XYZ file of C-alpha atoms in Angstrom:
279
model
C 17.318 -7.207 -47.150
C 14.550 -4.413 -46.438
C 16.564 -0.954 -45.483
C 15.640 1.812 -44.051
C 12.601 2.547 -41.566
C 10.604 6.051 -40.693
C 10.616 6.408 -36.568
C 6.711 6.959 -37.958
C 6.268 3.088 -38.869
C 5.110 2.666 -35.296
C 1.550 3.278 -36.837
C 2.466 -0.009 -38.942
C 2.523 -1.926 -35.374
C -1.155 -0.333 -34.886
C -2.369 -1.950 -38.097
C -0.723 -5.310 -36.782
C -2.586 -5.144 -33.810
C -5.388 -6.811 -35.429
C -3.315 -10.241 -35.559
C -4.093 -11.140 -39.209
C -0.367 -8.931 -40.539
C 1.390 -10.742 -38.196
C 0.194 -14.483 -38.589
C 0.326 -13.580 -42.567
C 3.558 -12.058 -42.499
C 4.855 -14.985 -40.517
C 3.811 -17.679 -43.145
C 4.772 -16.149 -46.328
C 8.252 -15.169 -44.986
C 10.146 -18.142 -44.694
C 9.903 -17.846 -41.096
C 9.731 -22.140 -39.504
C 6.475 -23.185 -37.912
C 7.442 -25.108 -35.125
C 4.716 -27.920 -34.610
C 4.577 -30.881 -32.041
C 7.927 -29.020 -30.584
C 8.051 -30.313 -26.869
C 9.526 -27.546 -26.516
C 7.270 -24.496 -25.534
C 6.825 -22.112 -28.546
C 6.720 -18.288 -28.989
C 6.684 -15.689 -31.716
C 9.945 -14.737 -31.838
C 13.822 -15.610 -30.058
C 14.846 -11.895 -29.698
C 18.454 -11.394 -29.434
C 19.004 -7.109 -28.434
C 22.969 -6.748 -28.666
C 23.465 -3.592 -27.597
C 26.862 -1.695 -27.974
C 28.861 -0.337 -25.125
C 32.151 0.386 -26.234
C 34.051 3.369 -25.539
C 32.763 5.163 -28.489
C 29.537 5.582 -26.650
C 29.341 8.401 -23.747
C 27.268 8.583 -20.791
C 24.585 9.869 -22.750
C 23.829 7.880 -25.136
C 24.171 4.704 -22.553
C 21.777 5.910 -20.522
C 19.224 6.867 -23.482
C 19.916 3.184 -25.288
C 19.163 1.921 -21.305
C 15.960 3.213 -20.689
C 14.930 3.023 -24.348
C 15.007 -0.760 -24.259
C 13.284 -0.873 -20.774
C 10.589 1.986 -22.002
C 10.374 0.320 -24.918
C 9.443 -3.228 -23.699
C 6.274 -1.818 -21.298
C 5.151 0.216 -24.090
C 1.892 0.618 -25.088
C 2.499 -0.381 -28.912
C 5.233 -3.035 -27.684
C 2.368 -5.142 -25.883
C -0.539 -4.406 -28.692
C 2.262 -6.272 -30.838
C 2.744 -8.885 -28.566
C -0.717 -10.124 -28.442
C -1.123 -9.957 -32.042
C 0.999 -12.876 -32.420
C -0.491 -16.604 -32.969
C 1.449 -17.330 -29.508
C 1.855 -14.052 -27.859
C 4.286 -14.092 -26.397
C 8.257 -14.143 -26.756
C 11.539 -14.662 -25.703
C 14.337 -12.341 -24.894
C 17.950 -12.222 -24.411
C 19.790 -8.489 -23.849
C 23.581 -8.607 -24.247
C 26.284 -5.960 -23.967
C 29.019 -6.246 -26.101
C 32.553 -3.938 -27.212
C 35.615 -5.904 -28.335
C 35.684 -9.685 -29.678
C 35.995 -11.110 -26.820
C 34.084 -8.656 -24.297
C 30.395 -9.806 -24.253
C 28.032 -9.823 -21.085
C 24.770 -10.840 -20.814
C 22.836 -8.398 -18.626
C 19.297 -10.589 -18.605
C 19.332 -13.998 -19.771
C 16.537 -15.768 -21.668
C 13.372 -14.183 -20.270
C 9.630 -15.196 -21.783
C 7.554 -11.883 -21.819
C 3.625 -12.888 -21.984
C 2.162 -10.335 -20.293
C 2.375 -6.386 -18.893
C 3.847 -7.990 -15.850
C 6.593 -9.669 -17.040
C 7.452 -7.527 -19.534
C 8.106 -5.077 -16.927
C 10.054 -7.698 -14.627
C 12.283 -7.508 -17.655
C 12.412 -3.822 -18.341
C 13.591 -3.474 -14.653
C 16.721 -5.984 -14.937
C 17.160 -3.758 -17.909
C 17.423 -0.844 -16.189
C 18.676 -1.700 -12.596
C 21.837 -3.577 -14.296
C 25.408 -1.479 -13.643
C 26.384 0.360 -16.544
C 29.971 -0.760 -18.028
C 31.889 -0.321 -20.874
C 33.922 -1.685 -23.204
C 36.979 -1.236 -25.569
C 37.162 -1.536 -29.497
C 34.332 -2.645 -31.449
C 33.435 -5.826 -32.745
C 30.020 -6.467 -34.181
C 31.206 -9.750 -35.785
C 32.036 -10.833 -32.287
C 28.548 -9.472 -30.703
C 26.748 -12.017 -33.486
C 28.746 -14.537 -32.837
C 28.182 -14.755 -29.241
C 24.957 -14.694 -29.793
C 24.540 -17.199 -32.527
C 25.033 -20.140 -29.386
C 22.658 -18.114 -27.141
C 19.374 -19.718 -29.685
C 20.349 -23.388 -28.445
C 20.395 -22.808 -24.531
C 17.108 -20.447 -25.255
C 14.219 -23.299 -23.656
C 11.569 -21.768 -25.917
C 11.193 -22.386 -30.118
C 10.099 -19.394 -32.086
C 8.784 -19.289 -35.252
C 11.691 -16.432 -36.123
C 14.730 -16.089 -34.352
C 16.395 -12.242 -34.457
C 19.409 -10.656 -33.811
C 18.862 -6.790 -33.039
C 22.267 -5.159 -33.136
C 22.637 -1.945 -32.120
C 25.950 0.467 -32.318
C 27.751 3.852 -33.039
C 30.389 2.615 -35.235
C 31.599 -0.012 -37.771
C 33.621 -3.200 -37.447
C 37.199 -2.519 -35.693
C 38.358 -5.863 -34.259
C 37.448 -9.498 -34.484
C 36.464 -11.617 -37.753
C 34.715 -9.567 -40.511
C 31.377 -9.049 -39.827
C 30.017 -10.541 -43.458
C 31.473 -13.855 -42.075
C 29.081 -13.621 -39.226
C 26.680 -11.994 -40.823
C 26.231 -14.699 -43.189
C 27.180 -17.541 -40.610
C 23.660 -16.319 -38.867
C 21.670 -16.272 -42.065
C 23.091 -20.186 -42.934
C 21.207 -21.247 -39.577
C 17.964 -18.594 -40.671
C 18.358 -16.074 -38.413
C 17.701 -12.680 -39.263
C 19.681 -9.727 -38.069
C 18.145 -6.172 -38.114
C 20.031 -2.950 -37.365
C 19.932 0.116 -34.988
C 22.936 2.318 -36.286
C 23.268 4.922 -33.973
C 24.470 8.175 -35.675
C 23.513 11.158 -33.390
C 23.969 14.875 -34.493
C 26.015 17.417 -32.246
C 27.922 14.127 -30.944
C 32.133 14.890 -29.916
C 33.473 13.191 -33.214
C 36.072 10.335 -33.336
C 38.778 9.140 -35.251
C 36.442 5.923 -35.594
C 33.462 7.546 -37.130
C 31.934 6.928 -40.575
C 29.661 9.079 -42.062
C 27.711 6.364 -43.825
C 27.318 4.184 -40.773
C 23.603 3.483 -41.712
C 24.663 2.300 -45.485
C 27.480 0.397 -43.101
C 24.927 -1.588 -41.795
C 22.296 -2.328 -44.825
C 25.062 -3.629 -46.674
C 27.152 -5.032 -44.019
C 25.484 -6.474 -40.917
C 22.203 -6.659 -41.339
C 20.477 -9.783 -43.290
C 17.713 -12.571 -43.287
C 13.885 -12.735 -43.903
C 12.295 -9.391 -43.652
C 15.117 -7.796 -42.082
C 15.650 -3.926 -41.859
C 17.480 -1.185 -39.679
C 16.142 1.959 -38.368
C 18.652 4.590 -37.759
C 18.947 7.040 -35.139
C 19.683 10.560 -35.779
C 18.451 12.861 -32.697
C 18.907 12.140 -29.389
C 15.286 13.123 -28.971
C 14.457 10.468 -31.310
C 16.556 7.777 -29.625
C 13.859 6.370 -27.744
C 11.123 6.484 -30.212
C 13.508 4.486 -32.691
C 14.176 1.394 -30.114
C 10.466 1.566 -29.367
C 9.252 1.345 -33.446
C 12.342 -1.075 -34.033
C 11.376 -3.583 -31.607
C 7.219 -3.277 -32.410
C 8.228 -3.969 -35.795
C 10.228 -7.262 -34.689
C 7.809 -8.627 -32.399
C 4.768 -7.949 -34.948
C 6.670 -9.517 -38.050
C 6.061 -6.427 -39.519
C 8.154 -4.750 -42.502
C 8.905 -2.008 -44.485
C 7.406 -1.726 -47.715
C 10.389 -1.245 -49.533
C 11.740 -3.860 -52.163
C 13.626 -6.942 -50.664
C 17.110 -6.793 -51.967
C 19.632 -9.837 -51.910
C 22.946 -9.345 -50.247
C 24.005 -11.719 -52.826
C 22.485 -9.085 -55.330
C 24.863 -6.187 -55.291
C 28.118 -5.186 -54.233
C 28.224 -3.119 -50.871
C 28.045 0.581 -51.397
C 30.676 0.912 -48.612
C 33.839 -1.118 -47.783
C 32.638 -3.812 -45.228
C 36.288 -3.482 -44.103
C 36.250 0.271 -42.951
C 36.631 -0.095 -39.544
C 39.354 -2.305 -39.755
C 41.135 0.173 -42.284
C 40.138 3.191 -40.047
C 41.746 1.090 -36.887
C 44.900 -0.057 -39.046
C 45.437 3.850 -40.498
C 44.948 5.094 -36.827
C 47.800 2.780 -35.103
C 50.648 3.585 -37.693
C 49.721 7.354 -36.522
């Protein structure tokens, strides 16, 4: 797995822009070429699963809102896009909480163009804000894992961007997901959210962004980009998702999951849940 990511690595996506990282990155990463598909093709099946449980307040919903729909009419978000041998993707944005409590807010969309990438942004933004109780990340990939055989386009990478305040409460453990996706080659990246000055909870972890390189996140070139600031929330959707749409990558060492044993219990939110209801 590739781990963590500097908000700066949106000058990587500038870089990309050229077309010959992405194409290049796309070959020698595993990623499947899909040729004589009747199916029409893109760069990449983009899953965004984006968190909405309790844990979450008003705040932060409305910054992880309009950083997806900023994000997606960027200026760096569309140099990406046309880098791509297709250019163009396609686009799923789910809200999930508990195991069973998953929404999708805009179905499969195909963004070619300024245009329709701001069609999108506006469902994005113009959707009613809900939430959601307990959190279940296992359940968020889950749902999502079906999503990639009703999507009517065939990337050559299909992605899972999960994004999320806290760790695993409810639902199968998330390994067993995790890994479920990477059997079928999808790669999941990560967008712990782990804002200073924030009302603390009885929930929180203070390693949520080890949490996720060990736990959730997985695949070809995957990596997670934590956020920190709430003036760097929407700077760190915007670099996450240029980075997913370009192929692009940290430079760090690949590391197996199979390779190590987690620095933190993959089980913590369960533990944390369990400790809380005997109080």
């Amino acid at each position: 797995m590739l781990h963590r990511v500097s908000i700066a690595a949106a000058l990587i996506a500038g870089a990309i822009a050229g077309g010959e990282v992405a194409n290049t990155a796309a070959l020698n990463s595993g990623y499947r070429v899909v040729a004589g598909s009747e199916q029409p093709s893109v760069d990449v099946e983009l899953v965004l699963a984006v968190d909405v449980s309790y844990s979450m307040d008003p705040g932060e919903l409305l910054l992880q809102r309009e950083g997806y729909a900023e994000a997606i009419v960027s200026n760096e978000f569309l140099q990406a896009l046309k880098a791509g041998p297709n250019r163009r993707l396609a686009l799923v944005y789910v809200e999930w909480s508990g195991p069973d409590d998953q929404k999708i807010i805009v179905p499969w969309r195909l963004i070619d163009s300024p245009e329709s990438a701001a069609a999108v942004a506006a469902e994005i933004a113009n959707a009613p804000v809900r939430l959601g109780s307990r959190t279940s990340i296992s359940g968020a990939i889950n749902f999502a894992l079906p999503l990639f055989d009703a999507d009517p386009y065939r990337g050559l990478r299909r992605v899972i961007d999960v994004s999320g305040d806290g760790a695993n409460n409810d639902g199968s453990p998330v390994t067993i997901a995790r890994d479920a996706a990477l059997a079928r080659g999808i790669t999941i990246n990560g967008l712990p959210i782990m804002l200073e000055g924030r009302l603390p909870s009885q929930m929180d972890i203070d390693d949520l962004d080890l949490y996720y390189e060990d736990c959730v996140i997985g695949g070809s070139g995957s990596f997670m980009v934590a956020i920190r600031s709430r003036d760097g929330f929407k700077e760190a959707i915007r670099t996450k998702l240029v980075l997913e749409v370009a192929g692009g990558m940290p430079r760090d060492r690949i590391v197996s999951v199979t390779e190590r044993e987690p620095r933190i219990s993959c089980l913590i939110g369960e533990a944390i849940w369990a400790k809380r209801s005997r109080w």
